[in-house]
Coordinates of C-alpha atoms in Angstrom, one line a residue:
Chain A
X117 CA -81.8 -22.4 92.1
X118 CA -80.9 -23.1 88.5
X119 CA -81.1 -20.2 86.1
X120 CA -83.9 -20.6 83.6
X121 CA -85.9 -18.7 81.0
X122 CA -89.1 -19.6 82.8
X123 CA -90.5 -16.9 85.0
X124 CA -89.5 -17.7 88.6
X125 CA -92.1 -18.6 91.2
X126 CA -92.8 -15.7 93.5
X127 CA -93.7 -16.9 97.0
X128 CA -95.4 -14.5 99.4
X129 CA -95.3 -15.3 103.1
X130 CA -94.6 -13.6 106.4
X131 CA -90.8 -13.2 106.5
X132 CA -90.1 -14.1 110.1
X133 CA -91.8 -17.5 110.5
X134 CA -92.0 -20.9 108.8
X135 CA -95.7 -21.0 109.2
X136 CA -97.9 -22.4 106.4
X137 CA -95.4 -21.0 103.9
X138 CA -93.0 -23.7 104.9
X139 CA -95.1 -26.4 103.1
X140 CA -94.7 -24.5 99.9
X141 CA -91.0 -23.8 100.4
X142 CA -90.4 -27.5 100.9
X143 CA -92.0 -28.4 97.6
X144 CA -90.1 -25.6 95.7
X145 CA -86.8 -26.6 97.3
X146 CA -87.3 -30.3 96.8
X147 CA -88.0 -29.7 93.1
X148 CA -85.0 -27.3 92.7
X149 CA -87.5 -24.7 91.4
X150 CA -86.4 -21.2 90.6
X151 CA -88.2 -19.1 93.2
X152 CA -88.1 -15.8 95.1
X153 CA -89.3 -15.6 98.7
X154 CA -90.6 -12.1 98.1
X155 CA -91.3 -10.8 101.6
X156 CA -87.8 -11.8 102.7
X157 CA -86.1 -9.8 100.0
X158 CA -85.0 -6.2 100.6
X159 CA -87.8 -3.7 100.5
X160 CA -88.6 -2.0 97.2
X161 CA -89.2 -2.9 93.6
X162 CA -92.2 -5.1 94.4
X163 CA -90.3 -6.9 97.1
X164 CA -90.3 -6.9 100.9
X165 CA -93.1 -7.4 103.4
X166 CA -94.8 -4.2 102.2
X167 CA -95.2 -5.5 98.7
X168 CA -97.0 -8.6 100.1
X169 CA -99.3 -6.5 102.3
X170 CA -100.4 -4.5 99.3
X171 CA -101.7 -7.5 97.6
X172 CA -103.7 -9.0 100.5
X173 CA -107.4 -8.2 100.4
X174 CA -107.2 -6.2 97.3
X175 CA -108.0 -3.9 95.5
X176 CA -106.2 -5.9 92.8
X177 CA -107.7 -8.7 90.9
X178 CA -108.3 -12.0 92.8
X179 CA -106.7 -10.9 96.0
X180 CA -105.8 -13.6 98.5
X181 CA -107.4 -13.5 102.0
X182 CA -104.0 -14.3 103.7
X183 CA -100.5 -15.5 102.9
X184 CA -99.1 -17.8 101.6
X185 CA -99.8 -17.1 98.0
X186 CA -97.8 -17.8 94.9
X187 CA -97.4 -15.9 91.7
X188 CA -96.2 -17.4 88.4
X189 CA -96.7 -15.7 85.1
X190 CA -100.3 -14.3 85.1
X191 CA -101.4 -16.6 87.9
X192 CA -101.8 -15.7 91.6
X193 CA -102.8 -18.6 93.8
X194 CA -103.7 -18.6 97.4
X195 CA -104.4 -21.2 100.1
X196 CA -101.5 -23.5 101.0
X197 CA -103.1 -26.8 99.8
X198 CA -104.3 -25.1 96.6
X199 CA -100.8 -23.9 95.9
X200 CA -99.5 -27.4 96.4
X201 CA -102.2 -28.8 94.1
X202 CA -100.9 -26.5 91.4
X203 CA -97.2 -27.1 92.1
X204 CA -97.7 -30.9 92.4
X205 CA -98.6 -31.0 88.7
X206 CA -96.0 -28.5 87.6
X207 CA -93.1 -29.9 89.6
X208 CA -93.7 -33.6 89.3
X209 CA -94.6 -33.9 93.0
X210 CA -98.0 -35.5 92.6
X211 CA -99.7 -38.1 90.3
X212 CA -100.9 -36.9 86.9
X213 CA -104.2 -38.9 86.9
X214 CA -107.4 -37.4 88.4
X215 CA -107.8 -40.1 91.1
X216 CA -104.2 -39.7 92.3
X217 CA -104.3 -36.0 92.2
X218 CA -107.5 -35.8 94.3
X219 CA -106.2 -38.3 96.8
X220 CA -103.0 -36.4 97.3
X221 CA -105.0 -33.2 97.7
X222 CA -107.4 -34.9 100.2
X223 CA -104.4 -36.0 102.3
X224 CA -102.9 -32.5 102.2
X225 CA -106.2 -30.9 103.3
X226 CA -106.3 -33.3 106.2
X227 CA -102.7 -32.2 107.1
X228 CA -103.9 -28.6 106.9
X229 CA -106.7 -29.4 109.3
X230 CA -104.1 -30.8 111.7
X231 CA -102.0 -27.7 111.3
X232 CA -105.0 -25.5 112.2
X233 CA -105.5 -27.6 115.4
X234 CA -101.8 -27.3 116.3
X235 CA -102.0 -23.6 115.9
X236 CA -105.1 -23.4 118.1
X237 CA -103.3 -25.3 121.0
X238 CA -101.6 -22.0 121.8
X239 CA -104.3 -19.7 120.4
X240 CA -107.7 -21.2 121.2
X241 CA -109.5 -17.9 121.7
X242 CA -108.0 -15.3 119.3
X243 CA -105.1 -14.9 116.9
X244 CA -105.1 -11.2 117.8
X245 CA -104.3 -11.9 121.5
X246 CA -100.9 -13.0 122.8
X247 CA -100.5 -16.5 124.0
X248 CA -100.1 -15.2 127.6
X249 CA -103.6 -13.7 127.4
X250 CA -105.2 -17.1 126.7
X251 CA -103.0 -19.5 128.7
X252 CA -105.6 -21.3 130.8
X253 CA -107.7 -22.0 127.6
X254 CA -104.5 -23.1 125.8
X255 CA -103.8 -25.6 128.5
X256 CA -107.2 -27.1 128.2
X257 CA -107.1 -27.2 124.4
X258 CA -103.5 -28.6 124.3
X259 CA -104.5 -31.4 126.7
X260 CA -107.3 -32.4 124.4
X261 CA -105.1 -32.1 121.4
X262 CA -102.3 -34.3 122.8
X263 CA -104.7 -36.8 124.5
X264 CA -107.2 -37.3 121.7
X265 CA -106.7 -35.4 118.4
X266 CA -103.0 -36.0 117.9
X267 CA -103.2 -39.8 118.2
X268 CA -106.2 -39.8 116.0
X269 CA -104.4 -37.8 113.2
X270 CA -101.1 -39.7 113.5
X271 CA -102.9 -43.1 113.6
X272 CA -104.8 -42.2 110.5
X273 CA -101.7 -41.1 108.6
X274 CA -99.7 -44.2 109.8
X275 CA -102.5 -46.5 108.6
X276 CA -102.3 -44.9 105.1
X277 CA -98.6 -45.5 104.9
X278 CA -99.1 -49.0 106.2
X279 CA -101.3 -49.7 103.1
X280 CA -98.4 -48.9 100.8
X281 CA -96.8 -51.6 98.8
X282 CA -93.4 -50.0 98.2
X283 CA -90.3 -50.9 100.3
X284 CA -90.1 -47.2 101.3
X285 CA -92.9 -45.2 102.8
X286 CA -94.9 -43.0 100.4
X287 CA -98.3 -41.5 100.9
X288 CA -99.5 -41.5 97.3
X289 CA -98.8 -44.7 95.3
X290 CA -95.2 -45.7 95.1
X291 CA -93.7 -42.4 94.5
X292 CA -92.5 -39.3 96.4
X293 CA -95.0 -36.4 96.6
X294 CA -95.6 -33.1 98.2
X295 CA -97.7 -34.8 100.8
X296 CA -94.6 -36.6 102.0
X297 CA -92.8 -33.3 102.3
X298 CA -95.6 -31.8 104.3
X299 CA -95.7 -34.7 106.7
X300 CA -91.9 -34.5 107.2
X301 CA -92.5 -30.9 108.4
X302 CA -95.4 -32.0 110.7
X303 CA -93.1 -34.5 112.4
X304 CA -90.3 -31.9 112.7
X305 CA -92.8 -29.4 114.1
X306 CA -94.4 -31.7 116.6
X307 CA -91.0 -32.8 117.9
X308 CA -90.2 -29.1 118.5
X309 CA -93.5 -28.1 120.0
X310 CA -94.2 -31.2 122.1
X311 CA -90.9 -33.0 122.7
X312 CA -92.0 -34.8 125.8
X313 CA -95.3 -36.1 124.3
X314 CA -93.6 -37.1 121.1
X315 CA -90.9 -39.0 122.9
X316 CA -93.7 -40.9 124.6
X317 CA -95.8 -41.7 121.6
X318 CA -93.8 -41.5 118.4
X319 CA -92.5 -45.1 118.4
X320 CA -96.1 -46.1 117.8
X321 CA -95.9 -44.5 114.3
X322 CA -92.9 -46.3 112.7
X323 CA -93.9 -45.6 109.2
X324 CA -94.2 -41.9 109.8
X325 CA -90.8 -41.9 111.3
X326 CA -89.4 -43.8 108.4
X327 CA -91.0 -41.3 106.0
X328 CA -89.5 -38.4 108.0
X329 CA -86.0 -40.0 107.8
X330 CA -86.4 -40.7 104.1
X331 CA -87.4 -37.1 103.2
X332 CA -84.5 -35.8 105.3
X333 CA -82.0 -37.8 103.3
X334 CA -83.2 -36.2 100.0
X335 CA -80.2 -34.2 98.8
X336 CA -82.1 -30.9 98.0
X337 CA -84.0 -31.1 101.3
X338 CA -80.8 -31.8 103.3
X339 CA -79.1 -28.8 101.5
X340 CA -82.1 -26.6 102.3
X341 CA -82.3 -27.5 105.9
X342 CA -78.7 -26.5 106.5
X343 CA -79.1 -23.3 104.4
X344 CA -80.0 -19.8 105.7
X345 CA -83.2 -20.1 103.6
X346 CA -84.6 -22.4 106.3
X347 CA -86.0 -20.3 109.1
X348 CA -85.7 -21.7 112.7
X349 CA -88.7 -22.6 114.8
X350 CA -89.6 -19.7 117.1
X351 CA -92.4 -18.3 119.3
X352 CA -94.3 -16.6 116.5
X353 CA -95.0 -19.5 114.2
X354 CA -97.4 -22.4 114.3
X355 CA -95.2 -24.9 116.1
X356 CA -94.2 -23.3 119.4
X357 CA -92.7 -25.0 122.4
X358 CA -94.3 -24.0 125.6
X359 CA -93.4 -26.6 128.2
X360 CA -96.7 -26.1 130.1
X361 CA -98.6 -27.2 127.0
X362 CA -96.5 -30.4 126.6
X363 CA -97.5 -31.7 130.0
X364 CA -100.9 -33.4 129.8
X365 CA -100.9 -37.1 130.3
X366 CA -102.0 -39.2 127.4
X367 CA -105.0 -41.4 127.5
X368 CA -103.9 -45.0 128.1
Chain B
X232 CA -133.5 -36.8 90.8
X233 CA -133.7 -37.9 87.1
X234 CA -133.1 -41.5 86.3
X235 CA -129.9 -42.1 84.4
X236 CA -127.6 -44.9 83.3
X237 CA -124.7 -43.1 85.0
X238 CA -123.8 -44.5 88.5
X239 CA -125.4 -42.2 91.0
X240 CA -123.3 -40.1 93.3
X241 CA -123.1 -41.6 96.8
X242 CA -122.7 -38.9 99.5
X243 CA -121.7 -40.0 103.0
X244 CA -122.4 -37.6 105.9
X245 CA -123.7 -37.6 109.4
X246 CA -127.5 -38.2 109.0
X247 CA -128.8 -35.7 111.6
X248 CA -127.0 -32.5 110.7
X249 CA -126.4 -30.2 107.7
X250 CA -122.8 -29.8 108.7
X251 CA -120.1 -29.7 106.0
X252 CA -122.2 -32.2 104.0
X253 CA -124.6 -29.4 103.2
X254 CA -122.1 -27.7 100.9
X255 CA -122.0 -30.9 98.8
X256 CA -125.7 -31.4 98.9
X257 CA -126.3 -27.9 97.6
X258 CA -124.1 -28.5 94.6
X259 CA -125.7 -31.9 93.8
X260 CA -129.2 -30.4 94.2
X261 CA -128.5 -27.3 92.2
X262 CA -127.2 -29.5 89.3
X263 CA -130.1 -31.9 89.5
X264 CA -127.6 -34.7 90.0
X265 CA -128.7 -38.3 90.7
X266 CA -127.4 -38.9 94.2
X267 CA -128.0 -41.0 97.4
X268 CA -127.5 -39.5 100.8
X269 CA -126.2 -42.9 102.0
X270 CA -126.2 -42.5 105.8
X271 CA -129.8 -41.2 105.8
X272 CA -131.0 -44.3 104.0
X273 CA -132.4 -47.3 105.9
X274 CA -129.8 -49.4 107.5
X275 CA -128.5 -52.4 105.4
X276 CA -127.2 -53.2 101.9
X277 CA -124.3 -50.7 102.2
X278 CA -126.6 -47.9 103.5
X279 CA -127.3 -46.3 106.8
X280 CA -124.9 -44.6 109.2
X281 CA -123.1 -47.9 110.0
X282 CA -122.1 -48.3 106.3
X283 CA -120.5 -44.9 106.5
X284 CA -118.7 -45.7 109.8
X285 CA -117.1 -48.8 108.3
X286 CA -115.4 -46.7 105.6
X287 CA -113.9 -44.1 107.9
X288 CA -110.3 -44.6 108.8
X289 CA -110.0 -47.9 106.9
X290 CA -109.0 -50.6 106.6
X291 CA -110.3 -50.2 103.0
X292 CA -108.3 -48.5 100.3
X293 CA -107.9 -44.7 100.6
X294 CA -110.1 -44.2 103.7
X295 CA -111.3 -40.7 104.5
X296 CA -110.4 -39.2 107.8
X297 CA -113.9 -37.9 108.4
X298 CA -117.2 -37.3 106.5
X299 CA -118.3 -35.9 104.1
X300 CA -117.0 -38.1 101.4
X301 CA -118.4 -39.0 98.0
X302 CA -118.3 -42.1 95.9
X303 CA -118.8 -42.3 92.2
X304 CA -117.8 -45.2 90.2
X305 CA -114.3 -46.3 91.4
X306 CA -113.6 -42.9 93.1
X307 CA -113.9 -42.1 96.7
X308 CA -113.2 -38.5 97.5
X309 CA -113.0 -36.9 100.9
X310 CA -112.7 -33.3 102.2
X311 CA -115.5 -30.9 101.4
X312 CA -113.6 -28.5 99.2
X313 CA -111.9 -31.4 97.3
X314 CA -115.4 -32.9 96.6
X315 CA -116.5 -29.6 95.3
X316 CA -113.4 -29.2 93.2
X317 CA -114.3 -32.6 91.6
X318 CA -118.0 -31.9 91.3
X319 CA -117.5 -28.4 89.9
X320 CA -115.9 -29.8 86.8
X321 CA -118.4 -32.7 86.5
X322 CA -121.6 -30.7 87.1
X323 CA -120.7 -27.5 85.3
X324 CA -120.5 -25.5 88.6
X325 CA -117.0 -24.1 88.1
X326 CA -114.8 -22.7 85.2
X327 CA -113.0 -25.3 83.0
X328 CA -109.7 -23.4 82.7
X329 CA -107.0 -23.9 85.2
X330 CA -106.9 -20.3 86.5
X331 CA -110.7 -20.2 87.1
X332 CA -110.7 -23.6 88.7
X333 CA -107.9 -22.7 91.1
X334 CA -109.5 -19.4 92.0
X335 CA -112.9 -21.0 92.7
X336 CA -111.1 -23.6 94.9
X337 CA -109.2 -20.9 96.7
X338 CA -112.4 -19.1 97.6
X339 CA -114.0 -22.3 98.7
X340 CA -111.0 -23.1 100.9
X341 CA -111.3 -19.7 102.5
X342 CA -115.0 -20.4 103.1
X343 CA -114.0 -23.7 104.8
X344 CA -111.6 -21.8 107.0
X345 CA -114.6 -19.5 108.0
X346 CA -116.7 -22.6 108.7
X347 CA -114.0 -24.0 111.0
X348 CA -114.0 -20.7 112.9
X349 CA -117.8 -20.7 113.2
X350 CA -117.7 -24.2 114.6
X351 CA -115.1 -23.2 117.1
X352 CA -117.2 -20.4 118.5
X353 CA -119.2 -23.1 120.4
X354 CA -116.4 -25.6 120.6
X355 CA -113.1 -23.7 121.3
X356 CA -111.6 -26.4 123.5
X357 CA -112.7 -29.8 122.4
X358 CA -115.1 -31.4 119.9
X359 CA -115.5 -34.2 122.3
X360 CA -116.9 -32.1 125.1
X361 CA -120.4 -30.6 125.2
X362 CA -120.8 -26.9 124.6
X363 CA -121.9 -26.6 128.2
X364 CA -118.5 -27.8 129.3
X365 CA -116.6 -25.1 127.5
X366 CA -119.1 -22.2 127.8
X367 CA -116.8 -19.5 129.3
X368 CA -114.2 -20.2 126.6
X369 CA -116.9 -20.2 124.0
X370 CA -118.1 -16.7 125.1
X371 CA -114.6 -15.3 124.7
X372 CA -114.0 -16.9 121.3
X373 CA -117.4 -15.9 120.0
X374 CA -116.8 -12.3 121.0
X375 CA -113.5 -12.3 119.1
X376 CA -115.2 -14.0 116.1
X377 CA -118.1 -11.5 115.9
X378 CA -116.0 -8.5 116.7
X379 CA -113.0 -9.2 114.5
X380 CA -113.0 -12.3 112.4
X381 CA -116.5 -12.2 110.9
X382 CA -116.3 -8.6 109.6
X383 CA -112.9 -9.5 108.2
X384 CA -114.2 -12.5 106.3
X385 CA -117.4 -10.9 105.1
X386 CA -115.6 -7.8 104.1
X387 CA -113.2 -9.9 102.0
X388 CA -116.0 -11.8 100.2
X389 CA -118.0 -8.6 99.6
X390 CA -114.9 -7.0 98.0
X391 CA -114.5 -10.0 95.6
X392 CA -118.2 -9.7 94.6
X393 CA -117.8 -5.9 94.1
X394 CA -115.0 -6.6 91.5
X395 CA -117.5 -8.5 89.4
X396 CA -118.6 -7.0 86.1
X397 CA -121.9 -8.9 85.8
X398 CA -125.2 -7.3 86.6
X399 CA -125.9 -10.1 89.1
X400 CA -123.4 -11.1 91.8
X401 CA -121.1 -14.1 91.1
X402 CA -117.9 -15.1 92.8
X403 CA -116.1 -16.6 89.8
X404 CA -116.2 -14.7 86.5
X405 CA -119.7 -13.9 85.3
X406 CA -121.3 -17.3 86.0
X407 CA -122.9 -19.2 88.8
X408 CA -120.6 -21.6 90.7
X409 CA -120.4 -23.9 93.7
X410 CA -118.8 -21.0 95.6
X411 CA -122.0 -19.0 95.3
X412 CA -124.0 -22.0 96.7
X413 CA -121.6 -22.3 99.6
X414 CA -121.8 -18.6 100.4
X415 CA -125.6 -18.8 100.3
X416 CA -125.4 -21.4 103.0
X417 CA -122.9 -19.2 105.0
X418 CA -125.4 -16.3 105.1
X419 CA -128.3 -18.7 106.0
X420 CA -126.2 -20.2 108.8
X421 CA -124.9 -16.9 110.2
X422 CA -128.5 -15.5 110.3
X423 CA -129.5 -18.6 112.2
X424 CA -126.6 -18.7 114.7
X425 CA -126.1 -15.0 115.2
X426 CA -129.4 -13.2 114.4
X427 CA -128.7 -10.2 116.5
X428 CA -125.2 -9.6 115.2
X429 CA -126.3 -10.2 111.6
X430 CA -129.2 -7.8 111.9
X431 CA -126.7 -5.2 113.0
X432 CA -124.1 -5.7 110.4
X433 CA -125.5 -7.4 107.3
X434 CA -126.6 -4.3 105.5
X435 CA -122.9 -3.5 105.2
X436 CA -122.6 -6.4 102.8
X437 CA -125.1 -5.7 100.0
X438 CA -123.5 -7.9 97.4
X439 CA -123.5 -10.9 99.7
X440 CA -127.1 -10.4 100.4
X441 CA -127.9 -10.0 96.7
X442 CA -126.0 -13.2 96.0
X443 CA -128.0 -15.0 98.8
X444 CA -131.3 -13.8 97.3
X445 CA -130.2 -14.8 93.8
X446 CA -129.2 -18.4 94.8
X447 CA -132.5 -18.8 96.8
X448 CA -134.5 -18.0 93.6
X449 CA -132.8 -20.8 91.6
X450 CA -135.6 -23.3 91.0
X451 CA -133.8 -26.4 92.1
X452 CA -132.5 -24.7 95.2
X453 CA -136.0 -23.4 96.1
X454 CA -137.4 -26.9 95.6
X455 CA -134.7 -28.4 97.7
X456 CA -135.1 -26.0 100.6
X457 CA -138.8 -26.8 100.9
X458 CA -138.2 -30.6 100.6
X459 CA -137.7 -33.1 103.4
X460 CA -134.2 -33.6 102.0
X461 CA -133.2 -30.3 103.6
X462 CA -132.4 -30.8 107.3
X463 CA -133.2 -28.0 109.7
X464 CA -130.6 -26.2 111.7
X465 CA -130.2 -27.7 115.2
X466 CA -127.9 -27.8 118.2
X467 CA -125.6 -30.5 116.8
X468 CA -124.4 -28.9 113.7
X469 CA -121.9 -26.1 112.8
X470 CA -124.3 -23.2 112.9
X471 CA -125.9 -23.2 116.4
X472 CA -127.9 -20.5 118.0
X473 CA -126.9 -19.8 121.6
X474 CA -128.2 -16.4 122.6
X475 CA -125.3 -15.8 125.0
X476 CA -122.8 -16.1 122.1
X477 CA -124.6 -13.6 120.0
X478 CA -124.3 -10.8 122.6
X479 CA -120.8 -9.3 122.3
X480 CA -120.6 -5.7 121.1
X481 CA -119.1 -5.2 117.7
X482 CA -116.1 -3.0 117.2
X483 CA -117.2 0.4 115.9

């Protein structure tokens, strides 16, 4: 976090989980951006979880519907993929031309669709209920996810990487982008949540694994992952390990 | 559809349903843009549903994961909100400045989150299964949606409109945008899918209803709605009417 005259980025996200905020954190960390993780700061002076809650849903100008959101200068930006669209241009983590910018964003939105489906494996009925109150439904949904949806998404992303011309795997053109950082986290999360299924299928996606390894070697990412700023996976976030959801047999 | 030297927009979407394609159609229609709804054209010469299927998932350059997608000139753009981000600038349906553009897109992404939740009321387990094969789960999910999620989303959008300074309701600044068109369709769809629940609650959202009425009066929208280009609601799309899902009591 280099000192700077520029106003720091202020990230707002639930303090106890990686969640969707993690995709933003990875971009900020990879770029060495000066940022504050507001809801994880001590309460008071516009910091802490309460400061975040006061901004959600108003009555202030342009309230976000939900975290994460990002403030910088006069801007307040919500929706994970929208934040990355903005940061990609500012932090040099996306192409500058319109076509490249739209393509990177399209891939990110597809990643966010996958994230929503991963969340719903353990919460297929209601976000307000505990997992334990929707377990039979979660088992059915997770079986469909692991058997059909996951291979479809991973196969799609693998095919995009396979189109690349560079010697190393990149999603957008021949350079590193925020999409790569997000996909790194998807692989991390899937290995945590569904270790048995991933062990069975991941070798079928060699480019995704190479991308994961490449991102992990980036010095700022490596430093971040071993820092206290990186939260651990747990049973409140999106990627949760419930052994009973990791059982279903894959389609042949 | 005025004749023009510019290449027409080529929209690709499932031919039998409104679905997510409808949000793009409304923007193209409202702007009087020259477009072809490719998969609804007779088969052959790069048209028809087969032409669309050949582009999904590759092996061509930058394949979309799913419809809708839009081609114009050399560009091929996927993900509904991404298409509208692009069209908003081209068709004058969004602000030109960065802050306004990001805000409009943020609202659109929140609308797309709502759309996904509406879809999952009848398909909480798997998109591959029929509704009839996930009916008990659908009843539970729809009850949560109508009791908790729908009021939360509508209350949020109503509060945004209530912040507006114009005499007529607009989501973004004091001018009409693609966000207004999308919200018009949300109100239409909710009234179709959940008539009983909407009758009970919609008076609580007067600004949303005023926006709906305003959009419906726009001459090109009115012409579109009474044209054969406008598909009817049915039991294959996102907004489906199943009386048994429209039952659950609302929270007081």
